Short mmCIF file of C-alpha atoms in Angstrom, two decimals:
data_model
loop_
_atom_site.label_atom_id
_atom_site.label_comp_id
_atom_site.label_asym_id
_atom_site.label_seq_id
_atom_site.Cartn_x
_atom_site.Cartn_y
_atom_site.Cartn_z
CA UNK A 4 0.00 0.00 0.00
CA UNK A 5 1.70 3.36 -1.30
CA UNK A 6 1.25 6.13 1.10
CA UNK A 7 1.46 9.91 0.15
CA UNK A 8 3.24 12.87 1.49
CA UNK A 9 2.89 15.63 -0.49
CA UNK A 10 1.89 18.60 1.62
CA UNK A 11 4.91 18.54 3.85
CA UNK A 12 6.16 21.67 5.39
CA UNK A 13 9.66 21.04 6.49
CA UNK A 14 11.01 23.09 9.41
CA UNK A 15 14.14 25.25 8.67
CA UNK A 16 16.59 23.54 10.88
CA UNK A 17 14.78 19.71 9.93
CA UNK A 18 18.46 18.49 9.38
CA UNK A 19 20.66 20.53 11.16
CA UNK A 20 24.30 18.59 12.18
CA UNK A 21 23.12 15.99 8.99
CA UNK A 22 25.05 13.83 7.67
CA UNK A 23 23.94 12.89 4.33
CA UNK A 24 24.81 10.83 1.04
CA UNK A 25 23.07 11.77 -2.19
CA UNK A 26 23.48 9.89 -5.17
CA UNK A 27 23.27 10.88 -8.69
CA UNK A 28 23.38 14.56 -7.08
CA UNK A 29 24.84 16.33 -9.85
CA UNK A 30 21.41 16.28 -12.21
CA UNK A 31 17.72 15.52 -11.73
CA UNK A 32 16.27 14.43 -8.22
CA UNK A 33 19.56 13.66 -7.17
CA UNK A 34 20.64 17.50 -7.29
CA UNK A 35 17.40 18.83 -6.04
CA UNK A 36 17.70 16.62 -2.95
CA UNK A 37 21.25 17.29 -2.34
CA UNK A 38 20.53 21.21 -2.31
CA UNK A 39 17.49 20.70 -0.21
CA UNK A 40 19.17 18.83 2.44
CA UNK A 41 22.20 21.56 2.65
CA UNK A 42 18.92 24.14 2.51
CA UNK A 43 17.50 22.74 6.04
CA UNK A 44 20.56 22.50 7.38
CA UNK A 45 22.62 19.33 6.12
CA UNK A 46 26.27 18.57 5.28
CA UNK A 47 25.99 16.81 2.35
CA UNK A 48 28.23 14.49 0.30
CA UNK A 49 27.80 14.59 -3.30
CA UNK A 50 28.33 11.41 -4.80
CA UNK A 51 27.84 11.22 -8.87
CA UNK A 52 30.31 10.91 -11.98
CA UNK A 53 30.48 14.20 -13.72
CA UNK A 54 32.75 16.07 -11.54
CA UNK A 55 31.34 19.15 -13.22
CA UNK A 56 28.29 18.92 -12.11
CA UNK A 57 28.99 18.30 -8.98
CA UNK A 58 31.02 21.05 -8.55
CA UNK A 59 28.06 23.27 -9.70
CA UNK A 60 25.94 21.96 -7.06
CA UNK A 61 28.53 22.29 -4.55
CA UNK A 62 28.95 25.49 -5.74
CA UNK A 63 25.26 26.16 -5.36
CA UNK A 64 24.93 24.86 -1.71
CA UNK A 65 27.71 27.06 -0.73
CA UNK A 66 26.28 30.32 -2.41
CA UNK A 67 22.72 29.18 -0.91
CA UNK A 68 24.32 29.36 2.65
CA UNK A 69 24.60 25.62 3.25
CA UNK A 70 27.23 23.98 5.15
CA UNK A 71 30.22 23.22 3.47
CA UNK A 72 29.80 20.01 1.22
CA UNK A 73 31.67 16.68 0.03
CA UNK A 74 32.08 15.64 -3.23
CA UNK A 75 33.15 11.82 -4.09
CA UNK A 76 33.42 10.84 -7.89
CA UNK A 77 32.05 7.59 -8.29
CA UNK A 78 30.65 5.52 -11.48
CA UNK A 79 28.37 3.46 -10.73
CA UNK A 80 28.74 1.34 -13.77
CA UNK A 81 31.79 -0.47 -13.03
CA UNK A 82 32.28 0.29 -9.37
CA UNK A 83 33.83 -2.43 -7.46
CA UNK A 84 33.27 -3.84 -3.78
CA UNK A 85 36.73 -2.65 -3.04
CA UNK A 86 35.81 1.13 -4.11
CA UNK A 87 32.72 1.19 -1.72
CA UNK A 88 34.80 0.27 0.94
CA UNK A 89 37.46 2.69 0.56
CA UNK A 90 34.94 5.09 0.18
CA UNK A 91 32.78 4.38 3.37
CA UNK A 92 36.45 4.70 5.58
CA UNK A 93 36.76 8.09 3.77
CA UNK A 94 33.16 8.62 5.11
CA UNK A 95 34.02 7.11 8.42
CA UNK A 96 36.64 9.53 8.59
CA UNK A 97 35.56 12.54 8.04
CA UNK A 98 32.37 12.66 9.76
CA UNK A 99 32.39 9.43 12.25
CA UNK A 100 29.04 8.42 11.04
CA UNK A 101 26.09 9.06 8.16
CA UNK A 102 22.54 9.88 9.28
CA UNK A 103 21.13 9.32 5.54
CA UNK A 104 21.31 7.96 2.29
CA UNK A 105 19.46 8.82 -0.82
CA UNK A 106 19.78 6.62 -3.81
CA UNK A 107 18.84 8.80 -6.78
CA UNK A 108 21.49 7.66 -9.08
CA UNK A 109 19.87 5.73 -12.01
CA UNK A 110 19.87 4.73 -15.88
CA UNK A 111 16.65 4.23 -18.21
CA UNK A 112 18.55 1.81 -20.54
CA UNK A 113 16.71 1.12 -23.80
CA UNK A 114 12.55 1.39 -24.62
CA UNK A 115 12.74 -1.39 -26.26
CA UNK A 116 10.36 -4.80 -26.35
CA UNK A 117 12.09 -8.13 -24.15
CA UNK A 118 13.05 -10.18 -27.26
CA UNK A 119 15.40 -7.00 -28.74
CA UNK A 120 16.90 -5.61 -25.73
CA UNK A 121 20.64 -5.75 -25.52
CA UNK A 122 22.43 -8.05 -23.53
CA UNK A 123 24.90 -6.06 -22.39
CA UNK A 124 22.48 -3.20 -21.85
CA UNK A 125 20.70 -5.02 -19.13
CA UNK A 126 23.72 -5.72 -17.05
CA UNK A 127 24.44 -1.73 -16.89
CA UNK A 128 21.17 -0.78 -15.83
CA UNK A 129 20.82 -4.19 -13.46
CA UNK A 130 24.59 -2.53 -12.25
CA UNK A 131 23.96 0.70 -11.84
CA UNK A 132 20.40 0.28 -10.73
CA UNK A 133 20.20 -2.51 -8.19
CA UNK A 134 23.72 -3.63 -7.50
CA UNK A 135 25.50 -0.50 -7.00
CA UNK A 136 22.91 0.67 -4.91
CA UNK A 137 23.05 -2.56 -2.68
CA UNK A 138 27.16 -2.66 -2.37
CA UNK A 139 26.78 0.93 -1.41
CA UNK A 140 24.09 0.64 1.25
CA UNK A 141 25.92 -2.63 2.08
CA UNK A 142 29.25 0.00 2.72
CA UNK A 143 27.24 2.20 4.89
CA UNK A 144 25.45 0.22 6.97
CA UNK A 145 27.68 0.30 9.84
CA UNK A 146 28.36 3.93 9.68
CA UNK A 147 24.23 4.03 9.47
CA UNK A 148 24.21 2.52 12.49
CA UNK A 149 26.50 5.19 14.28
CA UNK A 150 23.81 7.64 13.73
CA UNK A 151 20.59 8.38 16.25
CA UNK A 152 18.54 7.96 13.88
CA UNK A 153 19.47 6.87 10.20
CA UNK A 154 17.66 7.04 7.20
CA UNK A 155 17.34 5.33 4.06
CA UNK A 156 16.17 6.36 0.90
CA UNK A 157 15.55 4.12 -2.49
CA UNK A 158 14.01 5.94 -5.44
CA UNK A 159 11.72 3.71 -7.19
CA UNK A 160 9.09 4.20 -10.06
CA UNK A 161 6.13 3.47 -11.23
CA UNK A 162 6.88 1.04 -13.61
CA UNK A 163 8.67 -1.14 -10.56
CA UNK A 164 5.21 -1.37 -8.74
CA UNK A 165 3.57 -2.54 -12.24
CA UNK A 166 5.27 -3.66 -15.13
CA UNK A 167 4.42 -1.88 -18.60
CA UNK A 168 5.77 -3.29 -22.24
CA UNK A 169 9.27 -1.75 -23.21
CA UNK A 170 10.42 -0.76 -20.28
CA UNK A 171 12.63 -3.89 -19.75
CA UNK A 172 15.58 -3.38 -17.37
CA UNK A 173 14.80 0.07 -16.13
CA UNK A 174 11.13 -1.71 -14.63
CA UNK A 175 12.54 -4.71 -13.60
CA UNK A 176 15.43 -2.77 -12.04
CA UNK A 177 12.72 -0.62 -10.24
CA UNK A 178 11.23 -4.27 -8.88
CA UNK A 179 13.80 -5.31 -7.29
CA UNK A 180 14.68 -1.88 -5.71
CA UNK A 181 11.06 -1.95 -4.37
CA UNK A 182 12.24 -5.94 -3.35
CA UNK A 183 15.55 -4.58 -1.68
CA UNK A 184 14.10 -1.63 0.45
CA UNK A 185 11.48 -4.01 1.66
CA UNK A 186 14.27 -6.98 2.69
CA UNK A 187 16.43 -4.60 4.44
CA UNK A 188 13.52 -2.78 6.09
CA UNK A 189 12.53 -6.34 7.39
CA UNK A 190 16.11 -7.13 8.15
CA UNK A 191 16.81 -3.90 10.56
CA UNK A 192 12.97 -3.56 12.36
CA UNK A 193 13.41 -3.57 15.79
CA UNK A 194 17.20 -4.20 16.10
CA UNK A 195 18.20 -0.81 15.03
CA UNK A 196 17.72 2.87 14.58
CA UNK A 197 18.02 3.12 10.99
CA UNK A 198 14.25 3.18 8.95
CA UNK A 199 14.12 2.09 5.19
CA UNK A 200 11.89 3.48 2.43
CA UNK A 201 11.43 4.20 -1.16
CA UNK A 202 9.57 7.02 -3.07
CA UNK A 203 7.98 6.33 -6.48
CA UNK A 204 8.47 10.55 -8.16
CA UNK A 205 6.08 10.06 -10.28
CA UNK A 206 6.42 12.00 -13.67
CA UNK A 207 9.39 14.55 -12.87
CA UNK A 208 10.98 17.12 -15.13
CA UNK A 209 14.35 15.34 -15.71
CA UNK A 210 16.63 14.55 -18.41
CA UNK A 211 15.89 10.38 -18.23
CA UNK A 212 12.20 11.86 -18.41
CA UNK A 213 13.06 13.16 -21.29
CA UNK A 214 14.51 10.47 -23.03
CA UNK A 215 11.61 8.13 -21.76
CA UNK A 216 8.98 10.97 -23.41
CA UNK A 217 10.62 13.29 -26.20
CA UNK A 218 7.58 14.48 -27.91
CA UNK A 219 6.86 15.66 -24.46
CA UNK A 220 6.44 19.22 -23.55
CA UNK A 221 8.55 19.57 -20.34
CA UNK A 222 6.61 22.60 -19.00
CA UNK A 223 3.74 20.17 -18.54
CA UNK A 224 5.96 17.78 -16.40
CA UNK A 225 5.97 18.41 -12.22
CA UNK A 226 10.21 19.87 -11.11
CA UNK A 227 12.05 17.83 -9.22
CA UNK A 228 12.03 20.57 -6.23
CA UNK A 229 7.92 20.08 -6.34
CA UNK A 230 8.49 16.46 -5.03
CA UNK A 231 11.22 17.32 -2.27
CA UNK A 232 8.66 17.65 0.84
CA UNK A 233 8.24 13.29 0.65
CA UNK A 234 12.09 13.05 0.90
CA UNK A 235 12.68 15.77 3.46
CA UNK A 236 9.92 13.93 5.00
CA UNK A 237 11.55 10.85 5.48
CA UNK A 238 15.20 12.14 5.83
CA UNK A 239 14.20 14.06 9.02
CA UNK A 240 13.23 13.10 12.12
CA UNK A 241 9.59 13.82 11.72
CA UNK A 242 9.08 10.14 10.19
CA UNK A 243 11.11 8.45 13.03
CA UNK A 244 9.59 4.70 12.98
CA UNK A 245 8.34 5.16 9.43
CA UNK A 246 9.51 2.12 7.51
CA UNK A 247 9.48 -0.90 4.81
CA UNK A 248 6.76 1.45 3.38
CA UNK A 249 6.32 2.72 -0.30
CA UNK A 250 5.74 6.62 -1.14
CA UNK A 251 4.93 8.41 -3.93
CA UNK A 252 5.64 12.04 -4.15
CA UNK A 253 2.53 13.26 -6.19
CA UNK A 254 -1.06 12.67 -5.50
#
């Protein structure tokens, strides 16, 4: 049962002393939660593969007023256990702990019927979809557990709650994303602080939206600051033992 959170008003200070990891923060959802979670107070670490662009959000935190940021250059798409692990003692580190993480980091892979999609092709987005996101939460989990209360975040879809012809990888991707959140959620109820949950956008202005709909007119399509208030939601301590549950971010 998908629940909705759409009218959120998030205090100023709703993540003040923060620590928290953003994927896929230099474009999309990934950049407008990254500069929402510096906005209410946040030290966040930008984690994405165009340095550029993450140095144009870290730019934009720091002319905003946020608290200094963190950039880490990571792709996704051939990232090994090894990596993670090096990069969750850099974490360690630095900060001593991580109070969130927000998988935004994704690929759309090809529109294409089953019996023509590309072999290769699958194993990126199955890569940078599912099993990236799984060795990295698998790399943070202990310093998760450092924090009062830790947070989780998987971004899902629509198309990983039903399945809908030609979208192949990217929906069955989505699946098992919905499938992981829900495992781990299981896993860590009542033996720890950290709370697991995933939030389906819904139809967001973005470049993979884009892609997925090019005759569309992008004016029509909802920003990705509109849907913020469901992932400040759960990020902050105002959904403390809110888990293993399914959002979407538009009604």
């Amino acid at each position: 049962m998908s629940e909705i959170i759409t009218n959120y008003q998030a205090p100023a200070d709703l993540l003040k002393d923060k620590i928290i990891l953003v994927t896929g923060a230099g474009d999309g959802i990934g950049r407008a939660t990254a500069k929402a979670c510096a906005a209410h107070g946040a030290t966040v670490i930008l984690l994405g593969r165009t340095v550029s662009k993450l140095e144009a959000v870290y730019d934009e935190i720091e002319a905003a007023g946020g608290p200094k940021p963190a950039i880490l250059p990571v792709d996704l798409s051939d990232v090994r256990w090894e990596q993670l692990e090096y990069l969750a003692q850099g974490v360690d580190q630095e900060f001593g702990r991580l109070d969130g993480l927000v998988h935004c980091a994704g690929v759309l892979g090809q529109r294409t019927p089953i019996a023509n999609y590309h072999y290769a092709n699958w194993q990126q987005v199955m890569q940078i979809n599912v099993n990236a996101a799984f060795g990295l939460t698998k790399a943070m989990l202990p310093l998760l557990e450092e924090s009062k209360a830790g947070s989780i975040i998987f971004t899902s879809s629509s198309v990983g709650l039903k399945g809908r012809a030609y979208w192949g990888a990217y929906s069955v991707s989505k699946f098992a994303t919905e499938g992981l959140m829900q495992v781990l959620a299981d896993e860590v109820d009542g033996v720890s602080n950290i709370r697991v949950n995933s939030v389906n956008p819904g139809a967001t202005r973005t470049n993979m939206r884009a892609a997925a709909y090019p005759a569309e007119d992008p004016a029509t399509v909802t920003t990705p600051e509109d849907i913020m208030p469901t992932y400040l939601y759960l990020m902050g301590d105002d959904s403390l033992g809110v888990s293993g549950k399914q959002f979407n971010a538009q009604s």
